[in-house]
Coordinates of C-alpha atoms in Angstrom, one line a residue:
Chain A
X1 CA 119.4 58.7 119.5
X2 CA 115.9 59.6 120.3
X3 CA 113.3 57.1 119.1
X4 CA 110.7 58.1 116.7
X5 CA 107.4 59.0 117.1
X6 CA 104.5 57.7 114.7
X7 CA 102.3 60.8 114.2
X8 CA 100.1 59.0 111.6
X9 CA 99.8 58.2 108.0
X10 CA 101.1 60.2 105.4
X11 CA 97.8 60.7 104.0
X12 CA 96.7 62.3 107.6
X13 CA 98.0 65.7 106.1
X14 CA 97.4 66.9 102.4
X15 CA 99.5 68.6 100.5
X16 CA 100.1 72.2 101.0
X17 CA 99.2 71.6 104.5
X18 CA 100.3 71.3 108.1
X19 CA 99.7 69.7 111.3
X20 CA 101.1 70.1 115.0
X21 CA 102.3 67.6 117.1
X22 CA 102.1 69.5 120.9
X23 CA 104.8 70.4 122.8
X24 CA 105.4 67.3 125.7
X25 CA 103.8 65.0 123.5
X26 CA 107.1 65.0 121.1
X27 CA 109.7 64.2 123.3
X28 CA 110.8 68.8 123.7
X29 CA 109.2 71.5 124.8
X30 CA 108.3 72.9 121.7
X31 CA 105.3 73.0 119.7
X32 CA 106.3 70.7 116.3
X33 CA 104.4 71.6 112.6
X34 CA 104.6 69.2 110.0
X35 CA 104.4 69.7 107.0
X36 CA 103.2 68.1 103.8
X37 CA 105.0 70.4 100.9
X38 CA 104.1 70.6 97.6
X39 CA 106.8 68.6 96.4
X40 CA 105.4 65.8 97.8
X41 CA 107.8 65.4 100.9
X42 CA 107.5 65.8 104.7
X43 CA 109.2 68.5 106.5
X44 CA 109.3 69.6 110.4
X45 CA 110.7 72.7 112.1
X46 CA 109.3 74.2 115.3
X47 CA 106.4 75.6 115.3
X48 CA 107.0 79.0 116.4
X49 CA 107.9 81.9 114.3
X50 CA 111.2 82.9 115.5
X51 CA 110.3 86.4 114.9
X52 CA 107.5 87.0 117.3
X53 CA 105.4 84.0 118.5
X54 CA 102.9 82.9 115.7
X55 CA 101.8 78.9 114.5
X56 CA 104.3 78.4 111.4
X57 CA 101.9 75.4 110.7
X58 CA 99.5 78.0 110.1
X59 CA 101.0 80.0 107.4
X60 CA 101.0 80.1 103.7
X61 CA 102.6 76.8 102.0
X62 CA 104.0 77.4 98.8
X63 CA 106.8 74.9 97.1
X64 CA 109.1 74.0 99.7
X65 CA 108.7 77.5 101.9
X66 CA 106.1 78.4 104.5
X67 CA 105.2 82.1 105.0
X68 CA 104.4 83.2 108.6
X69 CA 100.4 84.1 108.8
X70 CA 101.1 87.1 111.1
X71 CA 104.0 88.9 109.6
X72 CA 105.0 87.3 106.4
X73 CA 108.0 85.8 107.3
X74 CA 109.2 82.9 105.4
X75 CA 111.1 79.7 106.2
X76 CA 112.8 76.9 103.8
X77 CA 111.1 73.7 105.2
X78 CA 114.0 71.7 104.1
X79 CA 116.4 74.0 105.9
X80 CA 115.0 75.9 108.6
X81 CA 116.9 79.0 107.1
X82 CA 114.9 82.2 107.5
X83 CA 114.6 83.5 103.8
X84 CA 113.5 86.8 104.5
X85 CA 112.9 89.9 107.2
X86 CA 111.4 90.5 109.1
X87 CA 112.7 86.8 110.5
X88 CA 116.9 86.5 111.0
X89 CA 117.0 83.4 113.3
X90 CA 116.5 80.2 111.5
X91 CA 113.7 77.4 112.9
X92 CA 114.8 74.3 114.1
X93 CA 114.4 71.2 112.0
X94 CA 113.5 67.7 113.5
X95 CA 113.9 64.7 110.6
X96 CA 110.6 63.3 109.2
X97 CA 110.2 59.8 107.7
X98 CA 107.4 58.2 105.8
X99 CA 107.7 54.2 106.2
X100 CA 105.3 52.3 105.0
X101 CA 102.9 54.8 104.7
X102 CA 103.5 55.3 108.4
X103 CA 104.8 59.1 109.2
X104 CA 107.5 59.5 111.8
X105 CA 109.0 62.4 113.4
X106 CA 112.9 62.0 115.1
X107 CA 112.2 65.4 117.4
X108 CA 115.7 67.0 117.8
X109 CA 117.4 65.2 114.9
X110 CA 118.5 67.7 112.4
X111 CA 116.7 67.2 108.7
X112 CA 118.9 66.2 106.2
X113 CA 119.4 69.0 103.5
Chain B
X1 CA 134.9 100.7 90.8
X2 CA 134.1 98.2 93.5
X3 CA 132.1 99.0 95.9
X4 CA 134.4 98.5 99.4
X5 CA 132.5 100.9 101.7
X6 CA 128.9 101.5 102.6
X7 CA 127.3 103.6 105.5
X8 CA 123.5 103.6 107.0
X9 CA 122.9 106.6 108.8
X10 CA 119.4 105.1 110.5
X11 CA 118.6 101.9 112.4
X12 CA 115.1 101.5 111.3
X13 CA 113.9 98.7 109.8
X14 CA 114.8 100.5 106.3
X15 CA 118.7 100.8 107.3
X16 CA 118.8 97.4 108.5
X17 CA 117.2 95.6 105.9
X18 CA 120.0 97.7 103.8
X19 CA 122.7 96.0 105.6
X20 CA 121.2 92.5 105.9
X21 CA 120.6 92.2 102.0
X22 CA 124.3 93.8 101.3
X23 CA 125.7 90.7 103.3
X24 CA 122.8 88.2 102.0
X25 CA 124.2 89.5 98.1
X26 CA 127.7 89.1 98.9
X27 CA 128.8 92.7 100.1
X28 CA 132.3 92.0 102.1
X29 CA 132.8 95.8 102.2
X30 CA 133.0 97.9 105.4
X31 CA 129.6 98.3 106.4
X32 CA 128.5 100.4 109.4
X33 CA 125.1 101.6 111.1
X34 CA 124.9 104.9 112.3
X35 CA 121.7 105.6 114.9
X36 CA 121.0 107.5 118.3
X37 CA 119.6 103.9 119.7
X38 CA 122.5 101.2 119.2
X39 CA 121.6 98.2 118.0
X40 CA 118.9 98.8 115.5
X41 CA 115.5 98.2 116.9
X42 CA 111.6 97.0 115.1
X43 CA 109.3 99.6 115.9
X44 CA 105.8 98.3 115.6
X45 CA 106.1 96.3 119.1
X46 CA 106.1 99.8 120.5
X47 CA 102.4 100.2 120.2
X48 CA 101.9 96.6 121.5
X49 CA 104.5 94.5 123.5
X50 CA 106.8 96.3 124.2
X51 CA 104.3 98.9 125.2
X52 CA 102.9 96.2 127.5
X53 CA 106.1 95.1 128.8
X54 CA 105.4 91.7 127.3
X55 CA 108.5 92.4 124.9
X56 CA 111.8 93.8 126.3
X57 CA 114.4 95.9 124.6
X58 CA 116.4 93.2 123.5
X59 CA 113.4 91.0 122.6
X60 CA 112.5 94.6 120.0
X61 CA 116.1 94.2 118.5
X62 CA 115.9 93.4 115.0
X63 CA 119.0 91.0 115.4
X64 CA 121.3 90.8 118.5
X65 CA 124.2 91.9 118.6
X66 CA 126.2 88.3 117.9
X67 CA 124.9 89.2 114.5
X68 CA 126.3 92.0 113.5
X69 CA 129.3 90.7 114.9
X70 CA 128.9 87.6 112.6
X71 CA 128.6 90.0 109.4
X72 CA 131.0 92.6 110.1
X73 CA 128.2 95.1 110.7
X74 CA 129.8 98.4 112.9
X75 CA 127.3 99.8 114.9
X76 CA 127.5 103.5 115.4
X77 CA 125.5 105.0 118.5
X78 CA 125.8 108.6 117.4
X79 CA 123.2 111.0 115.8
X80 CA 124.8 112.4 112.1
X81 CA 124.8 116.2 111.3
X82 CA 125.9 116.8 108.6
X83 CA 126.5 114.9 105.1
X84 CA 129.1 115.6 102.7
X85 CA 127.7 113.7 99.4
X86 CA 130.8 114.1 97.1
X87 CA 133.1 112.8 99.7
X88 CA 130.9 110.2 101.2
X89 CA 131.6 111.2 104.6
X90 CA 129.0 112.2 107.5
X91 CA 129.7 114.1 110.5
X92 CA 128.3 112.9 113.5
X93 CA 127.1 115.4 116.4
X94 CA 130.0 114.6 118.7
X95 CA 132.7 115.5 115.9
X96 CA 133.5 112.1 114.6
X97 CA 133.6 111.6 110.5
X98 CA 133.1 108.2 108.7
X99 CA 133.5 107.6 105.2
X100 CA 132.5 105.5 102.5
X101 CA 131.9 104.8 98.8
X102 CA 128.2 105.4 99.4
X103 CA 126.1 106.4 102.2
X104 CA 122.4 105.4 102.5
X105 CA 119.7 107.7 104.5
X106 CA 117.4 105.6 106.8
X107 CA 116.8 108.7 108.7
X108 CA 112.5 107.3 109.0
X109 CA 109.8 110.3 110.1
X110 CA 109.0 112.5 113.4
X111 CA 105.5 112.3 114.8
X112 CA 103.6 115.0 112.9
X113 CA 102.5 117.9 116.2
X114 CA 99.0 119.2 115.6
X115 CA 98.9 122.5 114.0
X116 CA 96.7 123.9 117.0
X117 CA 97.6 126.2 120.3
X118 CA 99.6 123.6 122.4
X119 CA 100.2 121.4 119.7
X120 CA 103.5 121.7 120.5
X121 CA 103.7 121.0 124.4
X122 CA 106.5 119.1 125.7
X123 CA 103.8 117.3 127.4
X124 CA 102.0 116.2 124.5
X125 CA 103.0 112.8 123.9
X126 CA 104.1 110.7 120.8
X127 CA 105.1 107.4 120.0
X128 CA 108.1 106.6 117.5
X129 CA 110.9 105.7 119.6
X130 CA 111.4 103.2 122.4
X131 CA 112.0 106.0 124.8
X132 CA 108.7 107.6 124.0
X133 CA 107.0 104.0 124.7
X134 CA 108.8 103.6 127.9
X135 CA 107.8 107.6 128.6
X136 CA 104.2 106.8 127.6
X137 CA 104.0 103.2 130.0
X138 CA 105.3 105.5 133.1
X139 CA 102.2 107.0 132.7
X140 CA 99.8 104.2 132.1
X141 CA 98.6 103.4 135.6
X142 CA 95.0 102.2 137.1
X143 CA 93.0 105.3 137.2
X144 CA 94.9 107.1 134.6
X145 CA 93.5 109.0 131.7
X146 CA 94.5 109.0 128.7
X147 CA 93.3 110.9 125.5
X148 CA 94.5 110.0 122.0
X149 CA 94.0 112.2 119.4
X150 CA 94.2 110.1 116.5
X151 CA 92.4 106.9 115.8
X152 CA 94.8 105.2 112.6
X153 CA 96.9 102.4 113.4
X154 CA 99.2 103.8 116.4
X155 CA 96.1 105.5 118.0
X156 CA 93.7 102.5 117.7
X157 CA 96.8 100.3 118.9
X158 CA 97.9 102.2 122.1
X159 CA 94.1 102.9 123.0
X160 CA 94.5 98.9 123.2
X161 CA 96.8 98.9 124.9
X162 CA 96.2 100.9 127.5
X163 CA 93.4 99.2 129.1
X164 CA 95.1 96.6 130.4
X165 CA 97.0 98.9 132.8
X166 CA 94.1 99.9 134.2
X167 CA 93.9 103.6 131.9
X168 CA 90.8 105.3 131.0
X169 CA 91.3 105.8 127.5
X170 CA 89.5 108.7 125.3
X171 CA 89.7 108.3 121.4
X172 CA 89.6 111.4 119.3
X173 CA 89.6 111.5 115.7
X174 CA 87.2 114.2 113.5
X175 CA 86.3 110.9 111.3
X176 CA 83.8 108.1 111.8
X177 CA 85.1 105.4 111.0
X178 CA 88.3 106.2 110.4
X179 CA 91.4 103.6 108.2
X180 CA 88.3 103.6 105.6
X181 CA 91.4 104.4 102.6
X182 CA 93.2 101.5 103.9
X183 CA 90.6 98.6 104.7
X184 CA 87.3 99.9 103.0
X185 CA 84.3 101.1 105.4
X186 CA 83.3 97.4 106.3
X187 CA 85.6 96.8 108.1
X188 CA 86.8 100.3 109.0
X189 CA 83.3 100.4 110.9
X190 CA 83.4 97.0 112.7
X191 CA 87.5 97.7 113.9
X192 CA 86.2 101.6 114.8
X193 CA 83.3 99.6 116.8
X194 CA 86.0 97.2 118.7
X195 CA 87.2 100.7 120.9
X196 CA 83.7 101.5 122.7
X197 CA 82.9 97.3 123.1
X198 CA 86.1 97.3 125.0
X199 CA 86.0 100.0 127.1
X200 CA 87.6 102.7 125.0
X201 CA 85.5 105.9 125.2
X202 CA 85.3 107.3 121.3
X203 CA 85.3 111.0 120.4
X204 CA 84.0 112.3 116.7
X205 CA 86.0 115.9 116.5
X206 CA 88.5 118.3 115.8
X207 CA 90.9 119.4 118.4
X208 CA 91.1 122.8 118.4
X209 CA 93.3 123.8 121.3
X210 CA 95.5 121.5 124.4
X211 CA 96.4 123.4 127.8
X212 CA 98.1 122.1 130.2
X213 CA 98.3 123.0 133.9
X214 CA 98.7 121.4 137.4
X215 CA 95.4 119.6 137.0
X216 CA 96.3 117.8 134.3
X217 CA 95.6 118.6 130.4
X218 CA 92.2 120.1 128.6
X219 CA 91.8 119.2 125.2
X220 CA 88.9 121.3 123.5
X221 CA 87.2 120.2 120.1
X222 CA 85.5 122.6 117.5
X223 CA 81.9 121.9 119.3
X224 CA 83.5 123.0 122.1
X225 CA 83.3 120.0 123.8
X226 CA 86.2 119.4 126.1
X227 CA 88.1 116.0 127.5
X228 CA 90.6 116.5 130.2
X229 CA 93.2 113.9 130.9
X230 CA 96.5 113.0 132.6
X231 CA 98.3 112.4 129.6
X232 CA 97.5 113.2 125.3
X233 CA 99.1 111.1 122.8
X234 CA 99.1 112.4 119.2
X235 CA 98.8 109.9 116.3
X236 CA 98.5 111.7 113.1
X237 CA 101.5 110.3 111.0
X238 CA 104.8 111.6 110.7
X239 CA 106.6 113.8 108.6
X240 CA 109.7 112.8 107.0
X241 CA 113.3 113.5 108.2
X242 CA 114.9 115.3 105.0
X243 CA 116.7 117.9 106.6
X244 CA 120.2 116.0 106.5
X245 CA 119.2 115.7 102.7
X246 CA 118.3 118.9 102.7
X247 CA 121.6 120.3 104.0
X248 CA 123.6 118.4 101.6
X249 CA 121.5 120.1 98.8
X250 CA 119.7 116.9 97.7
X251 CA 116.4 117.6 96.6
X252 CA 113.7 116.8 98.6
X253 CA 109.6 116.9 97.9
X254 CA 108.1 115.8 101.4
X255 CA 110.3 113.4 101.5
X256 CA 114.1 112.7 99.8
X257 CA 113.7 112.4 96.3
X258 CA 115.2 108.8 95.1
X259 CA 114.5 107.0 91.8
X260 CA 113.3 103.4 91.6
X261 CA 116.9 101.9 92.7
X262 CA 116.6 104.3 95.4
X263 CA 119.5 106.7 94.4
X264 CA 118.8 110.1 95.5
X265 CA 120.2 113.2 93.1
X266 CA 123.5 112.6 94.6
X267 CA 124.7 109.6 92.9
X268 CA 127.2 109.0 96.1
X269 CA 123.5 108.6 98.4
X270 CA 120.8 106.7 98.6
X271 CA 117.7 107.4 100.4
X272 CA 115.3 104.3 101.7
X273 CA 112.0 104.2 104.0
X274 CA 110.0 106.3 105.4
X275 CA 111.8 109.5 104.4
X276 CA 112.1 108.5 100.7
X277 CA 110.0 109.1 98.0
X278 CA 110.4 107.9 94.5
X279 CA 110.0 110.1 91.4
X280 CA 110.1 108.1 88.1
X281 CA 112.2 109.1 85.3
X282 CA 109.0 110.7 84.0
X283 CA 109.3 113.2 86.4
X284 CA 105.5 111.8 88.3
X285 CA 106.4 111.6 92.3
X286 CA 104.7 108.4 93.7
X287 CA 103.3 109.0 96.9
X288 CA 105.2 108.1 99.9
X289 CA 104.8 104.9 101.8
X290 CA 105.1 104.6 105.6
X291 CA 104.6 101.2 106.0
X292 CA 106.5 98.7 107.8
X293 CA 106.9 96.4 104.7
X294 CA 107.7 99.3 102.2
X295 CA 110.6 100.0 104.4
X296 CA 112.3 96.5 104.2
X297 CA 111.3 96.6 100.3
X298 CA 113.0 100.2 99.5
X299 CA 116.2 98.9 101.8
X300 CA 116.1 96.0 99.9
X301 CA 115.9 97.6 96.8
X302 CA 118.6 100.2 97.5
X303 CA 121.2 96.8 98.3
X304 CA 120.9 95.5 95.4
X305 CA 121.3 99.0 93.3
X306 CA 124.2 98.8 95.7
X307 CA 125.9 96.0 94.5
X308 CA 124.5 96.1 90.8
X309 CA 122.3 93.0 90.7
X310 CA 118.8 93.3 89.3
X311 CA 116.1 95.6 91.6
X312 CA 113.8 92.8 92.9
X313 CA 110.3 92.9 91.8
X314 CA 107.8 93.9 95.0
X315 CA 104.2 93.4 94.6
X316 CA 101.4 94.8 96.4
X317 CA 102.0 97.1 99.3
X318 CA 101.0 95.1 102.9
X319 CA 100.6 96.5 105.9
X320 CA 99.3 95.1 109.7
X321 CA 97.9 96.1 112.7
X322 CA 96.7 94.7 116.1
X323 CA 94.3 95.7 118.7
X324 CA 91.5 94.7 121.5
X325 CA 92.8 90.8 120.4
X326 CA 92.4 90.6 116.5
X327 CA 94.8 90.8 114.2
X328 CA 94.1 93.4 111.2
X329 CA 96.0 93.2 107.2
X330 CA 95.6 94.8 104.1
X331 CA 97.3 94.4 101.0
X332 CA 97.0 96.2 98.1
X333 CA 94.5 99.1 97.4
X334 CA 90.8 99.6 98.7
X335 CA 90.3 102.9 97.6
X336 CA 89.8 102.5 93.7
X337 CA 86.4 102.4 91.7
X338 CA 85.1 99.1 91.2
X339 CA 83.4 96.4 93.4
X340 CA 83.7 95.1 96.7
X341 CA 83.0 91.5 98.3
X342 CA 82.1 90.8 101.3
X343 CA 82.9 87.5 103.9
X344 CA 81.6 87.5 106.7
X345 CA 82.4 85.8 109.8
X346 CA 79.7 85.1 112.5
X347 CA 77.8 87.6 110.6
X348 CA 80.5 90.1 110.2
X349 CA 82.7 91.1 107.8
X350 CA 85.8 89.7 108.0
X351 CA 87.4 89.5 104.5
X352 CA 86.5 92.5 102.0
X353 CA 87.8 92.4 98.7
X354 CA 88.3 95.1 96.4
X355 CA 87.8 94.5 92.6
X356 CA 89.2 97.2 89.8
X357 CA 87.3 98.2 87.1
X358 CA 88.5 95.4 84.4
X359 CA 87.7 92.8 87.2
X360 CA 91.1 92.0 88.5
X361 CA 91.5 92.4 92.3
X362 CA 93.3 95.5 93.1
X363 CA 92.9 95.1 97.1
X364 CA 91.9 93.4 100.1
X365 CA 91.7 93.4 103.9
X366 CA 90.9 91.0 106.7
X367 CA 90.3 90.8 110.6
X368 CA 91.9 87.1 111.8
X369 CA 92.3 86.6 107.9
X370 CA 96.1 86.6 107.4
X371 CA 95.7 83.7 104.9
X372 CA 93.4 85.1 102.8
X373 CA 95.1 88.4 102.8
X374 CA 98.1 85.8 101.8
X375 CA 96.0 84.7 99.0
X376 CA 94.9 87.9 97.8
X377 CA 98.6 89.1 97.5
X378 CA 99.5 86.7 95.4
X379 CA 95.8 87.2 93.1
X380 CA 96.8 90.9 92.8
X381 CA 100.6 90.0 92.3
X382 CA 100.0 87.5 89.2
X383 CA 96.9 89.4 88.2
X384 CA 94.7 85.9 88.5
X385 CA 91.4 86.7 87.1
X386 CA 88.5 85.5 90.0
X387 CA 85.0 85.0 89.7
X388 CA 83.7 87.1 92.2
X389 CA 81.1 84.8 93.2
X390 CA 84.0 82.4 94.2
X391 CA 85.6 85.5 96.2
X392 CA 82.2 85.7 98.2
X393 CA 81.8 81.9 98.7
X394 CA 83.2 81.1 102.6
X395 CA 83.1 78.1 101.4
X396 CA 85.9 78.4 98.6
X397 CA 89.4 78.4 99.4
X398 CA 91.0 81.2 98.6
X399 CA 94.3 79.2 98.5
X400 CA 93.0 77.3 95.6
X401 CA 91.8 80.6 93.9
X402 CA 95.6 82.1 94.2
X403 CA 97.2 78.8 92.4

């Protein structure tokens, strides 16, 4: 199992916003967002649209969905599923823990839904 | 009767999104794809990416091919000639005939020709296919010169990206600025501005004649100016494809006439994209959309007429473009009475936002703004009343505004 990575505090990303922890620095080659959704909980998927390459942690955060800032695709951050076109392929998503106000990121475990 | 048989005739974004959503709702029903190109394909890379070679064919597809295996999707690579509404069947070119319960035309737009002597060269160059990209990238090589008559989205794109294959790249169109309609003269003026800053040379005029010989081609404007070049591209929109509608004796109005579940006057076929244009039960035509997004939202629209659930709701129309490294969007409208707000960015405009009359934002467009555009969608969609002092303030999130 891969260990986890402390990528701050939970209070390091408000809500309705994202971070991104680089590719290399999270244990795969791909870019990581973060996200703190407005139901209060932390999600992760990789960062990159998987329509055409674009910063997911960059797009539009609304309930538990981001919407891609260059073509409006949208993602369920508890799923990875791709919840509309022009997006088919869902993102991958990588388990996120808060402990003890600590925020950890398991790359390459799958989220539980 | 249950529905147990649906066919696209049209790969475009439209006929896809048709098939996608008939699956996503539950459609288990033979479901087949007719189009000349295969596998159905996105089209705005073709300006862009795939233009550049930085996209390939299969990185274009709109899903590969393990998909429409997955969903029982039949892809037909065949070109349809004939429709047969009250049997449901279409006859494709080659002979072959395929029927089904309902048949939905995704059959998009051709490049409009220019209504001037050599208009209609085999020469003259368009882009709406993936072969006319890969025709058009042949010819894109250092040295080369390229005039574009045409300076909207495709013509502004291509001009952009041509240069980095070493073209010389002449922009013709008779207005300055032009996309005004569609992101207000702010920003129509500092996008029109990007061409010349870049190396694009820009041309204010009408065409008034192309030739062509072994020296290449002459385009001559009303002055009688003229610009020669190796190769002319003509971006002046597109016209839609209604003659298989028109042959089945659906009626048409520059475009196939559909109501708002997308059902043409055949109640056997549906009409969705580019080519369709809804009249409401009213009898008022709506004017027809050619934008990427409207496509998705008519196929969608037309799926779930389909299968009998609700017609979603859409809001404001949204639409995209790229060139010379920034990324341009508009939702909504920018050509009503009423308002407008400026943000600027480095002191340019780089949001512009369109108020009606009563107040309420009706539109908005942005250069490297997608999130505001975001935020504006969602303003117009819930008709959110904004203090326009607040929309002018860089300082203010617009997030915050849309809640």
């Amino acid at each position: 199992m891969n260990e986890a990575i402390s990528i701050g505090t939970a209070g390091d990303i408000e809500q309705g916003e994202a971070t991104v922890v680089p590719a290399g620095t999270n244990g795969t080659d791909q870019d990581i967002a973060v996200f703190h959704a407005e139901d209060g909980n932390f999600y992760a998927l990789n960062d990159t649209c998987t329509h055409e390459t674009a910063s997911l942690a960059d797009g539009w955060i609304e309930g538990t969905e981001v919407e891609c800032p260059v073509h409006s695709a949208k993602f369920c951050l508890k799923s990875g599923s791709a919840l509309c076109l022009p997006a088919t392929l869902p993102a991958r998503t990588h388990m996120v823990e808060v402990r003890d106000g600590e925020l950890l990121l398991y790359p390459n475990i799958d989220a539980v839904v | 009767m249950t529905l147990a048989s649906v066919t696209i005739v049209g790969g475009g974004m439209s006929g896809f999104t048709v098939a996608k959503e008939l699956r996503g709702r539950g459609f288990t029903g033979a479901l087949t794809i007719i189009d000349p190109a295969g596998v159905p394909y996105d089209r705005p890379p073709l300006s862009k990416d795939y233009l550049l070679g930085a996209r390939s064919q299969e990185d274009i597809q709109l899903a590969g091919r393990t998909w429409f295996a997955e969903h029982h999707v039949d892809i037909v690579t065949g070109t349809v000639a004939a429709l047969r509404s009250d049997e449901g069947t279409v006859v494709l070119e080659d002979g072959r005939r395929i029927t089904s319960d309902k048949v939905v035309l995704a059959t998009g737009g051709t490049a409009r020709r220019l209504p001037i002597p050599g208009g209609d060269l085999p020469s003259v160059l368009e882009l709406r296919t993936r072969d006319d990209a890969d025709r058009l990238r042949s010819l894109l090589v250092p040295g080369s010169r390229l005039a574009i008559i045409g300076a909207g989205l495709i013509g502004a794109e291509v001009a952009s990206s041509a240069l980095p294959f070493g073209a010389d790249v002449v922009l013709i169109d008779p207005v300055d600025p032009p996309l005004v309609p569609a992101v207000g003269p702010e920003l129509a003026r500092r996008l029109h501005a990007m061409h010349p800053a870049n190396g694009v040379e820009v041309v204010t005029g009408v065409p008034t004649s192309i030739t062509v010989d072994a020296t290449g081609h002459k385009v001559t404007l009303e002055s009688g100016h003229t610009i020669t070049a190796d190769a002319v591209l003509v971006g002046i929109g597109i016209v839609p494809e209604t003659a298989l509608a028109e042959s089945a004796g659906l009626e048409t109005d520059n475009g196939t006439l559909v109501d708002e579940s997308q059902r043409t006057t055949h109640p056997n076929v549906y009409a969705v994209g580019d080519s369709s244009r809804v009249r409401l039960a009213n009898g008022t035509l709506l004017r027809r959309a050619e934008h990427w997004e409207h496509a998705m939202k008519t196929g969608a629209t037309a799926a779930a007429a389909l299968v009998g659930d609700d017609l979603p709701e859409h809001g404001a129309s949204w639409f995209w473009s790229d060139r010379h490294g920034v990324h341009v969007e508009g939702v909504g409208s920018m050509t009503g009475e009423g308002a407008t707000i400026v943000r600027e960015k480095d002191g340019e405009p780089a949001v512009v936002f369109k108020l009606d009359v009563g107040g309420y934002l009706a539109g908005c467009a942005a250069v490297d703004g997608g999130l505001a555009v975001r935020a504006a969608r969602r303003i117009i969609d819930r008709r959110i009343r904004v203090d326009p002092k607040q929309l002018a303030d860089p300082s203010i999130d617009l997030k915050k505004l849309a809640r």
